[in-house]
Coordinates of C-alpha atoms and ligand atoms in Angstrom, one line a residue:
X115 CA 18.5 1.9 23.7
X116 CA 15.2 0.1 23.9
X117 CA 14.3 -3.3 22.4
X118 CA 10.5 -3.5 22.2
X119 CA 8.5 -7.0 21.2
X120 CA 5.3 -6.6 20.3
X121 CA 3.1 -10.1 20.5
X122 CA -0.9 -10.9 19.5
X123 CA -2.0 -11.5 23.3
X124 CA -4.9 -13.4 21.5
X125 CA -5.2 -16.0 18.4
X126 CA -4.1 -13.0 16.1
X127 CA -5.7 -10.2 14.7
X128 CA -5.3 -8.1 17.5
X129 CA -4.4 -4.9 15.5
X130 CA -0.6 -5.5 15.6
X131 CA -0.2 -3.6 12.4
X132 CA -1.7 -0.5 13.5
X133 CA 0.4 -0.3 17.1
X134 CA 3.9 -1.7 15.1
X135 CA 2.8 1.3 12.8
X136 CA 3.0 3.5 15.7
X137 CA 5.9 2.8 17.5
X138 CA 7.7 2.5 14.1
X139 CA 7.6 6.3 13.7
X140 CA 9.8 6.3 16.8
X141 CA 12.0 3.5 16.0
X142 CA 15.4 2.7 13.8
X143 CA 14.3 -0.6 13.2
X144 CA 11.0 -3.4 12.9
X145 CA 12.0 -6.5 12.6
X146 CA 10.1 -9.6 11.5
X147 CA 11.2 -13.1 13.8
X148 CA 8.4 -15.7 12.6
X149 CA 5.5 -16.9 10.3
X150 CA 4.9 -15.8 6.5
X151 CA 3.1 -15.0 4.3
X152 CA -0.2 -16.3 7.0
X153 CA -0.2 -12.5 8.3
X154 CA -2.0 -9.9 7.7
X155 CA -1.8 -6.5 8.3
X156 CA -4.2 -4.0 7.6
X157 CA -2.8 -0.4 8.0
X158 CA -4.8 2.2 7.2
X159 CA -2.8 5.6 6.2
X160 CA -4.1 9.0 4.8
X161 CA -7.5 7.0 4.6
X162 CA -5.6 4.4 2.4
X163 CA -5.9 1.0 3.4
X164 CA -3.0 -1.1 2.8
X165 CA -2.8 -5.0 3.6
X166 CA 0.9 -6.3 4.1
X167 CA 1.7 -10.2 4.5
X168 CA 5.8 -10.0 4.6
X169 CA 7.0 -7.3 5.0
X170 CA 7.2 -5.7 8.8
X171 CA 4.0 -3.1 9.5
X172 CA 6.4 -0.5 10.2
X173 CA 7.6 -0.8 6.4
X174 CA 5.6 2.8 6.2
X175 CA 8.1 4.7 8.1
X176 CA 10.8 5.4 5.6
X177 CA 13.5 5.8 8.4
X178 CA 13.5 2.6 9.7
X179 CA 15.3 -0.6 8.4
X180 CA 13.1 -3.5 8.4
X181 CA 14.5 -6.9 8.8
X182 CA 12.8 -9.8 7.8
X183 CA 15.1 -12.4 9.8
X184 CA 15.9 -16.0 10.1
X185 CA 12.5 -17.3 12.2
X186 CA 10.7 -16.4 9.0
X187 CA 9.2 -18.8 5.8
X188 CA 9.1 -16.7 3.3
X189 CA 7.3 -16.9 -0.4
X190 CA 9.6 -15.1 -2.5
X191 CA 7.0 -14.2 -5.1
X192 CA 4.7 -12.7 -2.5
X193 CA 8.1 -10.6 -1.0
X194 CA 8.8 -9.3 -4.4
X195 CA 4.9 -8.0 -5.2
X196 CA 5.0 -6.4 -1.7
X197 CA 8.2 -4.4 -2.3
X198 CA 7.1 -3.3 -6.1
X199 CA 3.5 -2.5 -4.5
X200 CA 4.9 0.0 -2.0
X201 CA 7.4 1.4 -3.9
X202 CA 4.7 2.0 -6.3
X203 CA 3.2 4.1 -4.0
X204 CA 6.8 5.9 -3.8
X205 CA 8.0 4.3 -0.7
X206 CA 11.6 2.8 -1.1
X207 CA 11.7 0.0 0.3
X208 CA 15.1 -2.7 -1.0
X209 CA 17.7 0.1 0.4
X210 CA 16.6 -0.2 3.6
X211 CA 15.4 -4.0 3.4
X212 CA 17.4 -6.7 5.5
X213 CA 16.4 -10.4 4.2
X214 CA 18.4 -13.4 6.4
X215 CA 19.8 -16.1 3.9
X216 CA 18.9 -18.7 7.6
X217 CA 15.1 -18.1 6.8
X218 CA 13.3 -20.8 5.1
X219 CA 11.3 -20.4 1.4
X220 CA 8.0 -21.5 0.9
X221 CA 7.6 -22.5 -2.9
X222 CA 4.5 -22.7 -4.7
X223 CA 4.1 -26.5 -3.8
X224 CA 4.3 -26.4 -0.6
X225 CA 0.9 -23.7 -0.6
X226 CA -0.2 -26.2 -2.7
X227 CA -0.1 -29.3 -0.2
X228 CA -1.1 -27.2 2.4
X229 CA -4.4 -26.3 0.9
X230 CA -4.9 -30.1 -0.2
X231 CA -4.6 -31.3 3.3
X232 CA -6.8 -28.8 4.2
X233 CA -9.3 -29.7 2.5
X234 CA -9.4 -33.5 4.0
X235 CA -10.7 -34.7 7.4
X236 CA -7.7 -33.3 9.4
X237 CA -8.2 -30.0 8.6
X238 CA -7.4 -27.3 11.0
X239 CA -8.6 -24.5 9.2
X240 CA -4.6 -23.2 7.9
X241 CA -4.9 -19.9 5.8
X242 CA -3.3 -21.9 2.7
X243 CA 0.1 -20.8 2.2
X244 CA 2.1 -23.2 3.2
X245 CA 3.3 -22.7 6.3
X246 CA 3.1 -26.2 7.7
X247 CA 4.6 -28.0 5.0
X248 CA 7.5 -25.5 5.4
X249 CA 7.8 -25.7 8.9
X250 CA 8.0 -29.2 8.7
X251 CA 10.4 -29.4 5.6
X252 CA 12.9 -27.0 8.0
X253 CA 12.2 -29.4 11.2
X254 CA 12.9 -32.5 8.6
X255 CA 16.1 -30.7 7.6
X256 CA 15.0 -30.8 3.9
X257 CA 14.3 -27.3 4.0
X258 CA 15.1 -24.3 1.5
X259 CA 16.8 -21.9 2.8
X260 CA 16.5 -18.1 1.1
X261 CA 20.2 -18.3 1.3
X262 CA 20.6 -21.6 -0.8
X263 CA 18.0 -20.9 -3.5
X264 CA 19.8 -17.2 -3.9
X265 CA 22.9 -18.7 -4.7
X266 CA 22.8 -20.3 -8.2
X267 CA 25.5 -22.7 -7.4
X268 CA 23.0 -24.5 -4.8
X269 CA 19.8 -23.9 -6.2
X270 CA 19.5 -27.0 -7.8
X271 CA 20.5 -29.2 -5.2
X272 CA 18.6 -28.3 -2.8
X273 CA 14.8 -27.8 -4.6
X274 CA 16.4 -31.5 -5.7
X275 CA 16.5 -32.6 -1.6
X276 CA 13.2 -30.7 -0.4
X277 CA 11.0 -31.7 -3.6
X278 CA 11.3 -35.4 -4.0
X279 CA 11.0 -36.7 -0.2
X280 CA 7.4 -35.2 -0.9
X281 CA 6.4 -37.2 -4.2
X282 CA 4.5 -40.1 -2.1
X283 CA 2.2 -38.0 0.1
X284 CA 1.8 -35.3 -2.7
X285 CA -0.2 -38.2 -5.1
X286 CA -2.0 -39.5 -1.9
X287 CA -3.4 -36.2 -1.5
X288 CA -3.7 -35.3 -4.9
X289 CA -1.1 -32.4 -5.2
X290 CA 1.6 -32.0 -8.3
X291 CA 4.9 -31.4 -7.4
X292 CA 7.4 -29.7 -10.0
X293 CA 10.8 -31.0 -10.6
X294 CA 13.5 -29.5 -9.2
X295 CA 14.6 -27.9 -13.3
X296 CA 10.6 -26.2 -12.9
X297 CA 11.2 -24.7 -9.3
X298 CA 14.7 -23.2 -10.4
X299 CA 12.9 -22.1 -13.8
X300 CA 10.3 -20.0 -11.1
X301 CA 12.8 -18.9 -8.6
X302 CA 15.6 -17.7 -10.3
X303 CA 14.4 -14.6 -11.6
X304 CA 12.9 -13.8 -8.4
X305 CA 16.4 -14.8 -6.7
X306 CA 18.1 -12.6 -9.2
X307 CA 15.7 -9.3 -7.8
X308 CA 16.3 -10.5 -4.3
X309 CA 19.9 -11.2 -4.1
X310 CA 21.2 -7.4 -2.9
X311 CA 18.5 -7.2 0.1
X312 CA 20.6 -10.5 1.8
X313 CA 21.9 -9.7 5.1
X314 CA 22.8 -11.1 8.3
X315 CA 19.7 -10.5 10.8
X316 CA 21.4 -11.1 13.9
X317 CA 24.5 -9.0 13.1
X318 CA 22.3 -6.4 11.8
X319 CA 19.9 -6.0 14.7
X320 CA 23.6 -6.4 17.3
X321 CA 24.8 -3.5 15.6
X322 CA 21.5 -1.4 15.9
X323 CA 21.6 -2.3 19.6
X324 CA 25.0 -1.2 20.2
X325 CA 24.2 2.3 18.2
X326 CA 21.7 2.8 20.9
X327 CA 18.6 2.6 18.2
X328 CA 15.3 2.1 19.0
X329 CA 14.7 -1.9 17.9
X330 CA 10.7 -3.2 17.7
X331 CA 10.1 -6.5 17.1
X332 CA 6.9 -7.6 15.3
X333 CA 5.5 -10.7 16.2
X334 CA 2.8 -12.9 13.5
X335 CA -0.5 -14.1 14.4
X336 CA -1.2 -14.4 18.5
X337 CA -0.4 -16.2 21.5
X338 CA -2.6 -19.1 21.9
X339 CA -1.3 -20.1 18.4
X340 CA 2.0 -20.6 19.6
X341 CA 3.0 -23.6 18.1
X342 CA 4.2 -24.8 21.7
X343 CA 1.9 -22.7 24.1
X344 CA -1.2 -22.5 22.0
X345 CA -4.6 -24.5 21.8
X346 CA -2.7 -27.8 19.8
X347 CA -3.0 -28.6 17.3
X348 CA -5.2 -25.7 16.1
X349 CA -2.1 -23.9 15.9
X350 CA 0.3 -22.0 13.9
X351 CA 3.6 -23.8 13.1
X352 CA 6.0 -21.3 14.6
X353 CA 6.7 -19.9 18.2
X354 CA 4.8 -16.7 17.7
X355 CA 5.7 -15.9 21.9
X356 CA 8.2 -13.5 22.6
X357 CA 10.9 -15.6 23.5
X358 CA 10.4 -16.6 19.9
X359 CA 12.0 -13.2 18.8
X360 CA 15.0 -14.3 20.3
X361 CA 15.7 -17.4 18.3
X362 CA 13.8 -16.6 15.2
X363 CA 16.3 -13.4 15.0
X364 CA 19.8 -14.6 17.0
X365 CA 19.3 -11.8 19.5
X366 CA 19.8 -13.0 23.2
X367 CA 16.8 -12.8 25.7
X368 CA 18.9 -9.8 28.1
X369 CA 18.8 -8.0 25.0
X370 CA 14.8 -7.4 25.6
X371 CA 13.3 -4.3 27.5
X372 CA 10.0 -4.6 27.1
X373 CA 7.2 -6.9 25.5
X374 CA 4.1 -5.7 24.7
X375 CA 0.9 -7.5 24.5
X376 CA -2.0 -6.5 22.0
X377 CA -5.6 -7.8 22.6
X378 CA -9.2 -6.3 21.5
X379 CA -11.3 -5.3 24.1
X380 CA -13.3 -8.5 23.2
X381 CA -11.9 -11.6 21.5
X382 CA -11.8 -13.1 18.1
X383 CA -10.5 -16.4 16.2
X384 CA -10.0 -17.4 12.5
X385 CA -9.7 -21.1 11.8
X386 CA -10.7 -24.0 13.7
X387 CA -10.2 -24.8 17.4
X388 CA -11.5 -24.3 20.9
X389 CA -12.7 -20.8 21.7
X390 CA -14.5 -20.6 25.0
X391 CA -16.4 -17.3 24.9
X392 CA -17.3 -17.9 21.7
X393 CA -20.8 -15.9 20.6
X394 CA -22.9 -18.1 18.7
X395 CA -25.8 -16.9 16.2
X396 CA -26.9 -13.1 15.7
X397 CA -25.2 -12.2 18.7
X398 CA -21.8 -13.2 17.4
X399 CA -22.9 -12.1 13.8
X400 CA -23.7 -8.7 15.3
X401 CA -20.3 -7.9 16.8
X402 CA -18.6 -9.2 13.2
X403 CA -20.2 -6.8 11.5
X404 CA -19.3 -3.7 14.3
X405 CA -16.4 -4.7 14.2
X406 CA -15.7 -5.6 10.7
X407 CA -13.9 -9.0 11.7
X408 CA -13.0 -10.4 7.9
X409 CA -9.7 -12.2 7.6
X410 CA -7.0 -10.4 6.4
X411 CA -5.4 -12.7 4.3
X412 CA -8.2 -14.8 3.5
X413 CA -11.6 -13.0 3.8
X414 CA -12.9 -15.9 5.8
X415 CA -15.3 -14.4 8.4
X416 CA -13.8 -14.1 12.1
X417 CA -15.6 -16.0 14.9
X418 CA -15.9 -13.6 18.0
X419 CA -16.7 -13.6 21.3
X420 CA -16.0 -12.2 24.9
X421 CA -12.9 -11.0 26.7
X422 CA -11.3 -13.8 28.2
X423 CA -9.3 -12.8 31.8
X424 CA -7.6 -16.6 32.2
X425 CA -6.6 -16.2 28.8
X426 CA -4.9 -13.3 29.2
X427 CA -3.3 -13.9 32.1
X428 CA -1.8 -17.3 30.7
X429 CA -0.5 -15.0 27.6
X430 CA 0.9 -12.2 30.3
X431 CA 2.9 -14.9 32.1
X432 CA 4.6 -17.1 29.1
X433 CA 5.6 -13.7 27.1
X434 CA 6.6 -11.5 30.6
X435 CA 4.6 -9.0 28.9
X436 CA 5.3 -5.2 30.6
X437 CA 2.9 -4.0 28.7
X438 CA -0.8 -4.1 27.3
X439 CA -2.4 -2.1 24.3
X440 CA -6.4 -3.0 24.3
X441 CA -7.8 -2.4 20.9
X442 CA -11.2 -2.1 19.1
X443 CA -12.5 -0.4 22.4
X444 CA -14.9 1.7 20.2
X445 CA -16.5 -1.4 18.9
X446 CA -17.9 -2.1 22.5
X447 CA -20.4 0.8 22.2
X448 CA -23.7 -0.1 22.7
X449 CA -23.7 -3.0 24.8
X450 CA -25.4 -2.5 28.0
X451 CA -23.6 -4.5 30.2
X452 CA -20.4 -6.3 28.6
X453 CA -19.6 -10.2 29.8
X454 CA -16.5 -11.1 30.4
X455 CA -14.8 -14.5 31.3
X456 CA -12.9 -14.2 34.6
X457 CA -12.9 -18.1 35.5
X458 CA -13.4 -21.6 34.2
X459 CA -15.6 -24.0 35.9
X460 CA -13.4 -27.3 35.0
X461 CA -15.0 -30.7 36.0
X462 CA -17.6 -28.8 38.7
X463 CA -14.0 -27.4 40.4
X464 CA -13.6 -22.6 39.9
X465 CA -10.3 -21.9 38.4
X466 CA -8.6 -18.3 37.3
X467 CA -6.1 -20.5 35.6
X468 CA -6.6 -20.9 31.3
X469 CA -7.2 -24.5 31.9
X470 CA -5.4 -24.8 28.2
X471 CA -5.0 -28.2 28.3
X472 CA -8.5 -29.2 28.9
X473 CA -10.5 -26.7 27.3
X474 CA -13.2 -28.9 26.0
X475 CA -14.1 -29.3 29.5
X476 CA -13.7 -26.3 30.5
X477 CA -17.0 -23.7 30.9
X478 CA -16.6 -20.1 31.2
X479 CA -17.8 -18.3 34.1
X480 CA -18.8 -15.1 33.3
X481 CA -18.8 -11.2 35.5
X482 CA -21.0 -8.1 33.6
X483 CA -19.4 -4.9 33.4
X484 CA -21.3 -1.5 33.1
X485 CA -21.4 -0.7 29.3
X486 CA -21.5 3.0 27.5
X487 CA -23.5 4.5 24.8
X488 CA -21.0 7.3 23.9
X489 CA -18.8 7.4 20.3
X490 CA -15.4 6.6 21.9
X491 CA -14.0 7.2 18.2
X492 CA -13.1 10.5 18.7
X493 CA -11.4 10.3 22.2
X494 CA -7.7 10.9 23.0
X495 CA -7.5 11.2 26.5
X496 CA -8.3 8.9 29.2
X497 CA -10.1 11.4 30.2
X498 CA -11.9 11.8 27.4
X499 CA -13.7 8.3 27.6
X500 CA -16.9 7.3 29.5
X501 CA -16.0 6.7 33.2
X502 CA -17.4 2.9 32.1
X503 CA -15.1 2.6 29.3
X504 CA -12.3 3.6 31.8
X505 CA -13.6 1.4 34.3
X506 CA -13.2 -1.7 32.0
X507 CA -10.1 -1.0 31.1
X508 CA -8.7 -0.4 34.9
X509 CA -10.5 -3.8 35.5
X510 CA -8.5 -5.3 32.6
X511 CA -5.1 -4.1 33.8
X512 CA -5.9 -5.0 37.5
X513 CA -7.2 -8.6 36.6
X514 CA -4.0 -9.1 34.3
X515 CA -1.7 -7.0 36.4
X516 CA -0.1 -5.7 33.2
X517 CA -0.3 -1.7 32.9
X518 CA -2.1 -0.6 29.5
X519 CA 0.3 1.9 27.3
X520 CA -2.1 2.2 24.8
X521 CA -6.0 2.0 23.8
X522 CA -7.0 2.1 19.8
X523 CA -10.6 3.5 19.5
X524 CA -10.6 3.7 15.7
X525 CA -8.6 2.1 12.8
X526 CA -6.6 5.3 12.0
X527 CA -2.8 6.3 13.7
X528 CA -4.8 9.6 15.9
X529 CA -7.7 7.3 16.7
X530 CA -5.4 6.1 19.7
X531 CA -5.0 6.9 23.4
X532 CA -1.9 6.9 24.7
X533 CA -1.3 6.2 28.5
X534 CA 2.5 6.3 29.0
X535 CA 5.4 5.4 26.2
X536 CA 6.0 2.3 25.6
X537 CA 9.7 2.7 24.7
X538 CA 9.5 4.8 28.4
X539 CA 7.6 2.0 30.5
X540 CA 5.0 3.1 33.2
X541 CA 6.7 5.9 35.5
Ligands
IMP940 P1 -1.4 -21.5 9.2 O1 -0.6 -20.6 10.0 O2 -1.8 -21.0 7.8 O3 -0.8 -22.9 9.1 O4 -2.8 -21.7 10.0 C1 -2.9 -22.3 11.3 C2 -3.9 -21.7 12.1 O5 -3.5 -20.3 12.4 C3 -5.3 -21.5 11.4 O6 -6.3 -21.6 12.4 C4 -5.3 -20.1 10.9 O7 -6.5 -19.5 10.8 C5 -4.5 -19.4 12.0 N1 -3.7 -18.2 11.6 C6 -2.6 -18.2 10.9 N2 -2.2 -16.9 10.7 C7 -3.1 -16.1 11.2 C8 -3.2 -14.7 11.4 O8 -2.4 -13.9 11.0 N3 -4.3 -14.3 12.1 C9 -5.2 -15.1 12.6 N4 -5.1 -16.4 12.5 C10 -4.1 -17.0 11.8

């Protein structure tokens, strides 16, 4: 049996969806353990593109069971489009679907309050659907659970507990708030479609185990927006690390055989917050367009920048990652010489530490690399790549000291080099 996790090694967008995608066409199971409707992923099939919030990236693969499980906020609404979308398209999807009644529901409102607050003073950049408020609401105990608003005899009560503790701070910032008869109004025939998929997450990933099933894990948004180990508070409001699989699903940690980190050959961030090797002006414009760095959920244009080593390394140590996938290598083309952050210069003292908790004194200190001018897009092979190209990625994987299973030269599933299998490890 192998249970994979697979985490952003950056502040999201790494390409997750493309790499869950893959292994997915080996695996029983994908599981989703935290965040909502905040993701994004973009997969790209027969030249289709399809954009998924919810629902795990390896929903493609009609085999495997996806599990959206108890870490998770969910929007209902935005669950229900999803399903109807794909299955559209022809893709069952609500056979094979298991949705934990422990995961909390963002309502309409809560979107609402998150985008008012974003708009003041305070505003960390949040993509708007109301993760935050729900977050909180669940810390608060206030929360909704997907269980409780399924089930029409607690409906009622419970919009009735979450909704009016907000009524103050929603006129101070200018949101309306239904009443609780409203919210049951919208939910209940969303409820009424939802209601079969309920399932235990925790039982149903046990059992998979014990069948000897191939288990992947899909982790939402990216390591340094961990909501404990990323750059706070520019952060998400879940634990997006890998031991947040563990007790966003009720799986235990010697469960776990191998946790693989995605990052791009360079690095990108959406929202506010410290970024380090951060490319200001046309040299960061020119890599956005390259590389076609447009939110996902929000169309907000990415910033971008260099590689960052510390960074790296600090994400390798607090997931245990085994294993690296580097994508967007392709993108690199052109560059004569590529800089890349392998130290911080922190109050005239060198460090290879992320100095994470004082990154606004913190300068980068940067090493060139030899560049390449060849299309990597149609490579397979190691071999097939410039010897620069493979010299940059050997420099990655000895700096980080994490072998690379994978490198993705092009946003389609055969625009991939494999290096060993992840579900495997390194021989
Ligand atoms: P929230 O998760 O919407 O509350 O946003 C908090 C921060 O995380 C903001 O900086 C967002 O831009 C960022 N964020 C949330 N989800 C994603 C994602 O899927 N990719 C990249 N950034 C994200």
């Amino acid at each position: 049996m192998t249970a994979i996790i697979v985490v952003g090694a950056q502040w999201g967008d790494e390409g997750k969806g493309k790499i869950v995608d893959l292994l997915a066409e080996n695996a029983d199971m994908v599981v989703r353990y935290g965040g909502g409707a905040n993701a994004g992923h973009t997969l790209k099939v027969n030249g289709q593109k399809i954009v998924t919030h919810l629902l795990p990236s390896g929903v493609l693969h009609p085999r495997a069971t996806c599990v959206l499980a108890s870490g998770m906020v969910i929007d209902l609404a935005i669950l229900l489009a999803e399903v109807r979308e794909l299955e559209a398209r022809g893709l069952s999807v609500r056979e094979r679907m298991v949705l934990s009644p422990r995961a909390h529901v963002t309502l309409p409102f809560q979107a609402a309050i998150d985008r008012a607050a974003n708009a003041g003073p305070q505003s960390i950049g949040t993509t708007g659907r109301g993760i935050g408020p729900t977050y909180s609401d669940k810390a608060a105990r206030i929360g909704a659970r997907v269980g409780d608003l399924l089930d029409p005899t607690r409906c009622e009560r419970v919009l009735e507990q979450l909704i009016e503790p907000w009524r103050t701070r929603a006129r101070a910032i200018g949101a309306t708030l239904p009443t609780a008869e409203e919210a049951m109004a919208y939910i209940t025939p969303i409820a009424d479609e939802l209601r079969p998929m309920l399932g235990d997450a925790s039982i149903a990933v046990d059992r998979a185990l014990k069948r000897n099933d191939r288990v992947v894990f899909e982790g939402a948004q990216g390591t340094l927006l961990d909501l404990d180990h990323g750059t706070y508070p520019f952060v998400t409001s879940s634990n997006t690390v890998a031991g947040g699989a563990c007790t966003g699903v009720g799986v235990g940690p010697t469960q776990i055989h191998r946790v693989v980190g995605i990052t791009k050959a360079y690095c990108t961030r959406v929202g506010h917050g410290p970024f380090p090797t951060e490319l200001v002006g046309s040299a960061g414009d020119s890599l956005r367009e390259a590389g076609e760095e447009y939110g996902a959920t929000t169309g907000r244009p990415r910033r971008c920048g260099w590689l960052d080593l510390p960074a790296l390394r600090y994400v390798a140590r607090v997931n245990g990652l085994t294993d690296l996938v580097v994508t967007k290598l392709d993108i690199l083309t052109g560059y004569k010489l590529i800089p890349v952050c392998v130290g911080y210069t922190v109050h005239g003292e060198f460090t290879e530490e992320f100095p994470i908790d004082s990154l606004d004194e913190a300068s980068p200190v940067y090493e060139d690399f030899a560049g390449w001018t060849e299309d990597l897009t149609g490579a397979r092979t190691m071999a097939d790549l410039p010897e620069t190209a493979q010299d940059y990625l050997r420099m990655i994987e000895a700096r980080v000291g994490v072998p690379i299973a994978m490198v993705s030269v092009g946003a389609d599933r055969a625009q991939t080099v494999a290096c060993h299998d992840v579900f495997a490890g390194r021989s």
